[in-house]
Coordinates of C-alpha atoms in Angstrom, one line a residue:
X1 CA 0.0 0.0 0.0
X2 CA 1.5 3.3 -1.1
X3 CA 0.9 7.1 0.0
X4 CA -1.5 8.8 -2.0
X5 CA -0.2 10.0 -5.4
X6 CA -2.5 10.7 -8.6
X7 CA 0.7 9.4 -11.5
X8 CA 3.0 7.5 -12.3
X9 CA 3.4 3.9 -9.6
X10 CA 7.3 4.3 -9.1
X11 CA 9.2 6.5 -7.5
X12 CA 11.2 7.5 -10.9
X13 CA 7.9 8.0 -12.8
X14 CA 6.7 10.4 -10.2
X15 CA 9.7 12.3 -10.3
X16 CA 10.1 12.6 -13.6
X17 CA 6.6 13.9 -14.2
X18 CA 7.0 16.5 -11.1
X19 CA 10.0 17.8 -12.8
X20 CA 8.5 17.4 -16.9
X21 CA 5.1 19.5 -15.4
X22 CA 7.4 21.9 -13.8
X23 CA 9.9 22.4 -16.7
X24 CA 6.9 22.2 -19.8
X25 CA 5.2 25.4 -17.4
X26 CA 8.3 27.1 -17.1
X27 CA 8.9 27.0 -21.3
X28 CA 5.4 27.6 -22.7
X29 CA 6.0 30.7 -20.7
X30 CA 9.1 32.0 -22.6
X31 CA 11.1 29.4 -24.0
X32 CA 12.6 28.6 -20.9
X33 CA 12.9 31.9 -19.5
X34 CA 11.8 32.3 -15.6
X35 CA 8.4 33.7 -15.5
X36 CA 7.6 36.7 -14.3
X37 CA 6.0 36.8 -10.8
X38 CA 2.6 38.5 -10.5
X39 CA 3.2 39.9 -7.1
X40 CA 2.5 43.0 -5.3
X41 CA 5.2 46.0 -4.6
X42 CA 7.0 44.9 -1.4
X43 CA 6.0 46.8 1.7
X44 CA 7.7 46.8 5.2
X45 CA 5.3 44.2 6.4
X46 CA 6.3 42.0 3.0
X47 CA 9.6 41.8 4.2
X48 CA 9.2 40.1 7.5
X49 CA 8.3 36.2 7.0
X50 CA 7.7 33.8 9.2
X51 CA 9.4 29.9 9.6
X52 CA 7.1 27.6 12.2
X53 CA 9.0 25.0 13.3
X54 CA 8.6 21.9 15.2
X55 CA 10.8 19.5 17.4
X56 CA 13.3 19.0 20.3
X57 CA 14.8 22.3 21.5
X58 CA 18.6 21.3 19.8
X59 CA 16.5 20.9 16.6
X60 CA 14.6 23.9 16.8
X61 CA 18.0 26.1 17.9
X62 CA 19.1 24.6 14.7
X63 CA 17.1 26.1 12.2
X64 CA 17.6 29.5 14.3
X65 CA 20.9 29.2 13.7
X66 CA 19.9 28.5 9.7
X67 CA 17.2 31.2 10.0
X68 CA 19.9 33.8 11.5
X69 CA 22.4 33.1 8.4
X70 CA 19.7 33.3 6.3
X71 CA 19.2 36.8 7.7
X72 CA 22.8 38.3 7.1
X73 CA 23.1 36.8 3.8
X74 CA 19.9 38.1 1.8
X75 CA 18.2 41.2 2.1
X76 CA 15.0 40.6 0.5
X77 CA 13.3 39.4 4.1
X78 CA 14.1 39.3 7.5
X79 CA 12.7 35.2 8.5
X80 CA 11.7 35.4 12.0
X81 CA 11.0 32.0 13.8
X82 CA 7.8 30.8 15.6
X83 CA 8.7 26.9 17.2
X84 CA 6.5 24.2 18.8
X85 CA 7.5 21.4 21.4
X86 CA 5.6 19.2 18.8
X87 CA 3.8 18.6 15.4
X88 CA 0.8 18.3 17.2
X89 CA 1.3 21.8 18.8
X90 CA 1.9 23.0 15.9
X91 CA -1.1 21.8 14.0
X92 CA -3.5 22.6 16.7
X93 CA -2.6 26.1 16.5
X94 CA -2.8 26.6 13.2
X95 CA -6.0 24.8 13.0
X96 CA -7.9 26.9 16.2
X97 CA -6.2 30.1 14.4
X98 CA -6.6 29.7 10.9
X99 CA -3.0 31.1 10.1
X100 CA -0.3 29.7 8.0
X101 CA 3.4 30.8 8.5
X102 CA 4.7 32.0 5.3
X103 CA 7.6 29.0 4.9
X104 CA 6.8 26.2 7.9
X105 CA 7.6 21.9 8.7
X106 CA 5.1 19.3 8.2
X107 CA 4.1 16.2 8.6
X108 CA 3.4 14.3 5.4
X109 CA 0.3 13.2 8.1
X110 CA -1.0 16.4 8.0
X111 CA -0.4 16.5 4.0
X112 CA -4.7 15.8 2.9
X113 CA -5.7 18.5 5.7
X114 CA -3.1 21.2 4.1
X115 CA -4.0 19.7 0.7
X116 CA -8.0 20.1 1.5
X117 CA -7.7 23.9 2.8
X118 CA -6.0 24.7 -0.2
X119 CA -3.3 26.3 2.0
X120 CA 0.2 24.9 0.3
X121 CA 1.7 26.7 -2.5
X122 CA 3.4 23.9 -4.8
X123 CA 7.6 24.5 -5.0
X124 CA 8.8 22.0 -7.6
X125 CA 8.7 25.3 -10.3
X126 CA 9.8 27.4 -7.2
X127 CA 12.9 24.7 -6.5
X128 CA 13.6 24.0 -10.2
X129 CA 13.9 28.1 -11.1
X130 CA 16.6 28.0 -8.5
X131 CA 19.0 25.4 -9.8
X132 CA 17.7 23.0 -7.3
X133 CA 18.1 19.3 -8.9
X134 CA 16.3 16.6 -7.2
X135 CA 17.7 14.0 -9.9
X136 CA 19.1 11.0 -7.5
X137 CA 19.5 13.5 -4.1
X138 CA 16.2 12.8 -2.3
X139 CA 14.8 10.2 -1.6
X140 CA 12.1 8.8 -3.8
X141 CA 9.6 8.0 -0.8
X142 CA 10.3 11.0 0.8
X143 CA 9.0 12.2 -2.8
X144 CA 6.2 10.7 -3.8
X145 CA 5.3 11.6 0.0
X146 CA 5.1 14.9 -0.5
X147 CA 4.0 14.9 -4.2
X148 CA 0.2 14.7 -5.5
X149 CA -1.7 16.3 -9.0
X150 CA 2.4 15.7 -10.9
X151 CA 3.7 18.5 -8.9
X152 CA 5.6 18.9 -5.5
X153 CA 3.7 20.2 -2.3
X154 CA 6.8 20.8 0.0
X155 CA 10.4 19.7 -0.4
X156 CA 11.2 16.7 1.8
X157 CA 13.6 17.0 4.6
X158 CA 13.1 14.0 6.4
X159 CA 12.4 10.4 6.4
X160 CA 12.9 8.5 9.3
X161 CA 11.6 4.4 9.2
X162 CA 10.7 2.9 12.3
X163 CA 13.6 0.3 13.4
X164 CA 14.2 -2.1 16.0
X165 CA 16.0 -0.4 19.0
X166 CA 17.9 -3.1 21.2
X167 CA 19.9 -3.3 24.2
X168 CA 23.1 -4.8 23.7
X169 CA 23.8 -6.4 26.9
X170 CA 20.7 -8.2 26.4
X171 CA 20.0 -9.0 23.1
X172 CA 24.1 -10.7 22.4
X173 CA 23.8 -12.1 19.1
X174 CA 26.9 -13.9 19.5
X175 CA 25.9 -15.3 22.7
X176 CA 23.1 -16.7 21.0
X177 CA 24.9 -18.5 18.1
X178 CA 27.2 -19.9 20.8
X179 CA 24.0 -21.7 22.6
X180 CA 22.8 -22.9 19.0
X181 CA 20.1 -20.3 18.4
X182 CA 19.5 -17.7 15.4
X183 CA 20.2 -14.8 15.0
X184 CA 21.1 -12.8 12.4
X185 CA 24.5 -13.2 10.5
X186 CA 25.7 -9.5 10.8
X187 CA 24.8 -6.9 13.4
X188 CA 22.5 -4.3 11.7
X189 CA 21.6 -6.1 8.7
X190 CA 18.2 -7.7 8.4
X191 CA 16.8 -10.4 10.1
X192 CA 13.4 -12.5 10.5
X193 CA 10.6 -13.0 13.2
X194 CA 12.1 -16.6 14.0
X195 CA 15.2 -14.2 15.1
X196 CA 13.8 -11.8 16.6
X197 CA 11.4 -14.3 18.4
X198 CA 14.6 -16.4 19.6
X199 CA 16.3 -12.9 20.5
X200 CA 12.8 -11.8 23.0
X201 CA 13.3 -15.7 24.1
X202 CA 16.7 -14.9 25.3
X203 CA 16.6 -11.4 26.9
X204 CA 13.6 -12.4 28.9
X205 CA 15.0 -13.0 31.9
X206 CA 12.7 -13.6 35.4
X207 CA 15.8 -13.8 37.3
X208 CA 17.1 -10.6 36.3
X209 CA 13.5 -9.0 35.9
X210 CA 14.0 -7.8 32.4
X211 CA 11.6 -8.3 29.4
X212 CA 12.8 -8.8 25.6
X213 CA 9.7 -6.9 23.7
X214 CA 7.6 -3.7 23.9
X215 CA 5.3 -3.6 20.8
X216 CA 2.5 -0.1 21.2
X217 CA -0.6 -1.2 21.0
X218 CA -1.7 1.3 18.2
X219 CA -2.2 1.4 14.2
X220 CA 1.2 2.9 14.0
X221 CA 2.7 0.5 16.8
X222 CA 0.7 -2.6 14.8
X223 CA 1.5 -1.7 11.0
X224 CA 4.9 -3.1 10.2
X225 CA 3.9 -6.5 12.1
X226 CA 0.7 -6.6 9.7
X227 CA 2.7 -5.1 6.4
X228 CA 5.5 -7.4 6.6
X229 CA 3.3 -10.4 7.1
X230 CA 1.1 -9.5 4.0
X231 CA -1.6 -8.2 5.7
X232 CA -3.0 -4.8 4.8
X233 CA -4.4 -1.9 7.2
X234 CA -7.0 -0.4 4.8
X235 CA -9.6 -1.4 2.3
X236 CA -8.0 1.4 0.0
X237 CA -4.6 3.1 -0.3
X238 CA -6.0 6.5 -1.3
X239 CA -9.9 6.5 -0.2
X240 CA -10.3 4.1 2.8
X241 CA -13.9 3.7 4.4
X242 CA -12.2 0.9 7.1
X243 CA -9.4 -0.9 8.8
X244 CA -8.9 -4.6 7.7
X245 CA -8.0 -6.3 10.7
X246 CA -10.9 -8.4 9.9
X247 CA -9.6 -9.7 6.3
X248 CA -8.3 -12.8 6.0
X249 CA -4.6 -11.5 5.2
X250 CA -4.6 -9.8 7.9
X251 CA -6.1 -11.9 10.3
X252 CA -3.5 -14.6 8.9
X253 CA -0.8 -12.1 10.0
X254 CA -1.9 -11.2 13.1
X255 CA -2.1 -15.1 13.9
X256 CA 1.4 -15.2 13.5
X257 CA 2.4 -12.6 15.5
X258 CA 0.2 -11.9 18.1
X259 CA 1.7 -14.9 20.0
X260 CA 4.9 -13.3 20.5
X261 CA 3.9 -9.7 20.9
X262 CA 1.6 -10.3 23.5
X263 CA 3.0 -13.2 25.3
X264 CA 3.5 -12.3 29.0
X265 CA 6.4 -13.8 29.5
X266 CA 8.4 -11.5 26.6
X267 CA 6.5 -8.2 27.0
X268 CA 5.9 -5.8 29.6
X269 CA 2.9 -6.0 32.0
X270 CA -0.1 -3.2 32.1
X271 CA 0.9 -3.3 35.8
X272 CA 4.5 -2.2 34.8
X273 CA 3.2 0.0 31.9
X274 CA 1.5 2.2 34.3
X275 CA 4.9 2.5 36.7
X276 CA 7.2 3.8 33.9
X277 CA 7.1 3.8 29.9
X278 CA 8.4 1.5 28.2
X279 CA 10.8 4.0 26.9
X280 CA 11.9 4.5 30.5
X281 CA 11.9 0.5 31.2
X282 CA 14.4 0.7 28.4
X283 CA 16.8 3.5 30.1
X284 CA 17.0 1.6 33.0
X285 CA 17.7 -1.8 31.4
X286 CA 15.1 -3.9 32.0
X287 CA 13.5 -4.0 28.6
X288 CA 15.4 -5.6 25.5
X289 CA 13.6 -4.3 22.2
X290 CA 10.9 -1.5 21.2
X291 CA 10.8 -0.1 17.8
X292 CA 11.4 3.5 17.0
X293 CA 12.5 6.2 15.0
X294 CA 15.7 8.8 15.0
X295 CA 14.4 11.4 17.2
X296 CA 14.8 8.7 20.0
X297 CA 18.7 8.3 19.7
X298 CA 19.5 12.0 21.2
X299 CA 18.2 11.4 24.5
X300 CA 19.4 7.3 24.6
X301 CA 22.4 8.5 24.3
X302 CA 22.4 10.4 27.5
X303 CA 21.4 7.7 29.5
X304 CA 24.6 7.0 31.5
X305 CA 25.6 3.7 31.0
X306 CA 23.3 2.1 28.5
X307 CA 24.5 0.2 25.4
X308 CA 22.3 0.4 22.6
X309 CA 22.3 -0.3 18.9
X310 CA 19.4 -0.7 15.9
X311 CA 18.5 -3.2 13.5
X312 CA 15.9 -2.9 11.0
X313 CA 12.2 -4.8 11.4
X314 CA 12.0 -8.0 11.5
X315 CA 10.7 -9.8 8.5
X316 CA 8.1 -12.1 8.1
X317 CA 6.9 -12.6 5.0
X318 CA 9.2 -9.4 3.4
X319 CA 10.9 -6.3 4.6
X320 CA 8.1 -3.9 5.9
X321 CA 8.1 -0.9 8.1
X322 CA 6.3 2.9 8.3
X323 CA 8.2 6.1 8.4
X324 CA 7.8 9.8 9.6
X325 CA 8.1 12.4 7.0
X326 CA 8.8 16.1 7.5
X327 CA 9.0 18.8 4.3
X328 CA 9.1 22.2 4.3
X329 CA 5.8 23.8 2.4
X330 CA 5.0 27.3 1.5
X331 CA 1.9 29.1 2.2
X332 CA -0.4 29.7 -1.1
X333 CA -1.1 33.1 0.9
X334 CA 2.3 34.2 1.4
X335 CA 2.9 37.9 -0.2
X336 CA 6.9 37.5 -0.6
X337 CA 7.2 33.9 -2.6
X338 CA 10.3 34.8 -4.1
X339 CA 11.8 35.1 -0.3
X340 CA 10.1 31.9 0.5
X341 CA 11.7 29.9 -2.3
X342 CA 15.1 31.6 -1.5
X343 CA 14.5 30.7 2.5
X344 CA 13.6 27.4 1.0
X345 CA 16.6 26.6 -1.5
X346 CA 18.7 28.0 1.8
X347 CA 17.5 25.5 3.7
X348 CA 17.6 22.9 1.4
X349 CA 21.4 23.1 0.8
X350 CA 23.8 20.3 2.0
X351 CA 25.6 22.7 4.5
X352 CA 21.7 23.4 5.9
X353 CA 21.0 19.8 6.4
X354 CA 24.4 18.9 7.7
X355 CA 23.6 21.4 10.5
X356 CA 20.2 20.0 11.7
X357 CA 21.1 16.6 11.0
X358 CA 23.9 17.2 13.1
X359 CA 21.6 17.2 16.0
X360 CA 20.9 13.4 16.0
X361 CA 17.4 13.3 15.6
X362 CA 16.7 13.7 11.9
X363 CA 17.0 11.2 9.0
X364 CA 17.7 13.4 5.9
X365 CA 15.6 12.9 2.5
X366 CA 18.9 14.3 1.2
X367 CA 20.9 11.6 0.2
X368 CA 24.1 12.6 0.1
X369 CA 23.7 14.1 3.7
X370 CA 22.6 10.7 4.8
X371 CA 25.3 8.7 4.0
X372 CA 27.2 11.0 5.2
X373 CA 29.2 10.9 8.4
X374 CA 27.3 14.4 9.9
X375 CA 24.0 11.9 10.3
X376 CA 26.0 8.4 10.6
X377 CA 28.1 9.7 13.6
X378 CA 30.3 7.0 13.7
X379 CA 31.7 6.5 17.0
X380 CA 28.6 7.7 18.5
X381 CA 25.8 4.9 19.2
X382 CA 24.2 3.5 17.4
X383 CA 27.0 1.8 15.9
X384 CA 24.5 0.6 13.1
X385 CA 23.0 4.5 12.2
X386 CA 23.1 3.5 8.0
X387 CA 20.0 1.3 9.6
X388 CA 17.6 4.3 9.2
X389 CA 19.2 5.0 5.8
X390 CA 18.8 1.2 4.7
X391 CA 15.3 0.6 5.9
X392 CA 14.0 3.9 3.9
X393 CA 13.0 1.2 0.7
X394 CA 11.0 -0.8 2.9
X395 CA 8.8 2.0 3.9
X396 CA 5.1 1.8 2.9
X397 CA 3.1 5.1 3.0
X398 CA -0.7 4.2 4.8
X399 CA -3.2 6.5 2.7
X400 CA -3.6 10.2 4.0
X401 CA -5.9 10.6 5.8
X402 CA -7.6 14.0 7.4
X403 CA -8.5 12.4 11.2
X404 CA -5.8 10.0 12.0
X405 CA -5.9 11.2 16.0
X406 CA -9.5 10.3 16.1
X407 CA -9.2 7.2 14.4
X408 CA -6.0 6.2 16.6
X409 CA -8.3 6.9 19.4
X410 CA -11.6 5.4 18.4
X411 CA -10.0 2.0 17.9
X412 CA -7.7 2.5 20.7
X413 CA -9.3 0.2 23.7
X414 CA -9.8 -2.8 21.1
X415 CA -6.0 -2.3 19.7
X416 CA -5.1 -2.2 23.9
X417 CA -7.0 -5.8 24.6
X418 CA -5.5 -7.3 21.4
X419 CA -2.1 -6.8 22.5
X420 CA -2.6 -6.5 26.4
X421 CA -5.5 -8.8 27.6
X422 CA -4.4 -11.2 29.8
X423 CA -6.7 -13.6 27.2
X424 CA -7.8 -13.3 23.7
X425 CA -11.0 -15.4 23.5
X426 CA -12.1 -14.4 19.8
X427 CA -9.4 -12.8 17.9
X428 CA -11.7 -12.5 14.4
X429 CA -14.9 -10.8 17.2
X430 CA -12.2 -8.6 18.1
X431 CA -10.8 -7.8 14.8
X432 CA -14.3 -7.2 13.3
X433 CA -15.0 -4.9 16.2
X434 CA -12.3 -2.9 15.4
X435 CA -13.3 -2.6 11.4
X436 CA -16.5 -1.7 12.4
X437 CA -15.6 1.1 14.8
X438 CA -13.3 2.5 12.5
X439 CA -16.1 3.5 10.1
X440 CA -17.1 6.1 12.4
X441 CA -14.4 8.0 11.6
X442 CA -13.4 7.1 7.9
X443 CA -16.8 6.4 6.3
X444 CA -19.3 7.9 8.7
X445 CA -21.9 8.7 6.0
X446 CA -22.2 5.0 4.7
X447 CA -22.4 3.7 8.0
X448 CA -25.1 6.1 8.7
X449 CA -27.0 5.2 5.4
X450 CA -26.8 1.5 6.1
X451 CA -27.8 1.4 10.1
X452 CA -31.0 3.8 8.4
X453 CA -32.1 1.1 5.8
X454 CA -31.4 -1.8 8.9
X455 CA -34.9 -2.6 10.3
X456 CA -34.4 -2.3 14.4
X457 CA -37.8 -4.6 15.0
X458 CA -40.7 -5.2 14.3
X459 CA -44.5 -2.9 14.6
X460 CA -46.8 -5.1 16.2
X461 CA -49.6 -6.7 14.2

């Protein structure tokens, strides 16, 4: 299941059509020539723009420091900086207000609800009219992410797959060839669920009170498992009315690994979920493996003491995961585009990217940042970081959807018993419960229509 695009099905398709619609505009204009802008005459208030962005303070203190040399080095606008903790911050504001900042972050999440309001100003011409050549430096996914009607909403900045984080001590892959069990052949390459189940096996130790799994019980926490088993989430990857939890694929995936995600034995308790996190339960060493993305390494690695590393999802029918995706749009109502696309190109530069990526927590859609050593770190855990580069390929894009936090949260007691409930009497009640409920959310008119034509009884004769 792929994100939602409206082109071409691979990555290289999509790319060349963004860049052919962008380039054919560009010449029927004037033979190639840059078309004129139809803007207004600058006024003081034209010249001051503003950058929203979200994150961890480092990251945010980042792109100030971007934002400042953006400042001294063009005098078309002064960029001044509004951050949130979070994405969500972010996006509640701007939805209670109503206001878009003129350049700001996003998450391809939030992509149909920008999309919807009409409130993105596409930058591929924008990018291209500046010499920016997308050609083999971005990422594909990161992409097609961020890419629908052939052109290109906001330029990708990060992609970050969610990968197995593991304690070391714990999980000791040699250790466990040397009492005859599998693991994987090298340290940070792939591996399957007979692994990883053999790896929870071994760092699930009652002695020393530690657990080997932590799986969220959520869509997001649930996906890869279901993805990488051939299961799908959705009855469609662009217009989805319901989960699928009650399909056979997916029910067929989820029989094969619910018994290891939720066995009591390898995973932590509710009673010890409501002491600490299991993020926490990690920091203090007593739980072997949770997935994750980037943005967790920064503050791992100031746990004193703790050895960690990554390794991508396991695989058990192919190589499956989900992914976070930030890009950097430009509001359709901004009155200074040509400072936008200039703060955008600025930003978009390797030495830009270097700098945030810097940081730890973001997974660049610019390749040759990536590979780099500014976001591999080596010396610095994990000793795996091309992990997060590696597993990019194996990211599938859920459709876009417009209410993903209410959806998340409708479903979220029946996602809680599947992987929590000391018993799971009827996996396929359960599963069909969950399908059902989700139509509240994504196809709330059918449901409506069919519980109206449903007879409730019977008049008396």
């Amino acid at each position: 299941m792929r994100a939602r695009h409206r082109f071409g099905s691979t990555g290289a398709g999509v790319l060349a059509l963004v860049l052919a619609a962008s380039l054919v505009a560009g010449c029927e204009a004037d033979e190639g020539a840059v078309p004129p802008r139809d803007e207004p005459p600058r006024t003081a208030v034209d010249r001051t723009l503003t950058f929203a962005a979200f994150g961890p303070a480092p990251e945010v203190d980042a792109y100030r420091s971007l934002v400042s040399v953006y400042n001294s080095l063009y005098d078309d606008a002064e960029m001044e900086v509004v951050s949130y903790s979070s994405r969500q911050e972010f996006m509640g504001t701007m939805r209670e207000s109503g206001e878009v900042p003129d350049v700001f972050l996003a998450s391809g999440r939030d992509l149909k609800w920008l999309e919807d309001r009409q409130v993105l100003q596409p930058v591929d011409q924008l990018l291209l009219e500046r010499g920016v050549d997308f050609g083999d430096l971005y990422s594909r996914d990161s992409v097609l992410a961020f890419s629908s009607e052939s052109r290109l909403q906001c330029m990708p900045v990060g992609i970050s797959p969610m990968v197995m984080f593991y304690n070391t001590e714990l999980v000791d892959f040699d250790a466990m060839v040397r009492r005859g069990l599998s693991a994987p052949a090298e340290e940070g390459l792939s591996w399957n669920f007979a692994q990883f189940s053999a790896a929870a096996e071994f760092a699930s130790r009652p002695g020393r009170n530690t657990k080997g799994l932590y799986v969220d019980p959520s869509l997001e926490g649930l996906a890869p498992w279901i993805y990488s088993a051939d299961g799908q989430l959705f009855d469609s990857s662009t217009e989805p009315t319901r989960l699928t939890f009650s399909d056979d694929s997916t029910l067929a995936a989820l029989e094969t690994v619910l018994p290891v995600l939720r066995d009591p034995r390898l995973t932590l308790t509710p009673a010890q979920l409501e002491r600490r996190s299991a993020v926490e339960w990690f920091e203090r060493g007593k739980l072997a493996m949770m997935p994750g993305y980037r943005s967790l390494v920064p503050r791992l690695r100031d746990v004193p003491g703790l050895q960690f590393d990554v390794i991508q999802m396991p695989s058990v029918e192919r190589n499956a995961t989900v992914g976070e995706l930030t890009g950097m749009c430009v509001s359709a109502e901004t009155r200074n585009t040509a400072a936008a696309a200039d703060f955008l190109v600025h930003m978009a530069s390797a030495v830009s990217v270097r700098r945030v990526a810097s940081e730890g927590y973001l997974v660049p859609a610019n390749l040759e940042v990536a590979y780099s050593s500014d976001f591999i770190q080596p010396g610095r855990a994990p000793d795996h970081g091309q992990v997060f580069t590696n597993a990019i390929r194996t990211i599938v894009l859920p459709p876009l959807l417009d209410d993903e936090p209410e959806l998340e949260l409708t479903v979220a007691d029946e996602l809680e018993e599947l992987l929590l409930a000391p018993v799971l009497t009827d996996l396929e009640a359960l599963a069909t419960e969950i399908d059902e409920e989700s139509r509240t959310i994504l196809d709330p008119e059918g449901l409506a229509e069919e519980q109206s034509e449903s007879p409730t009884g019977t008049e008396s004769p």
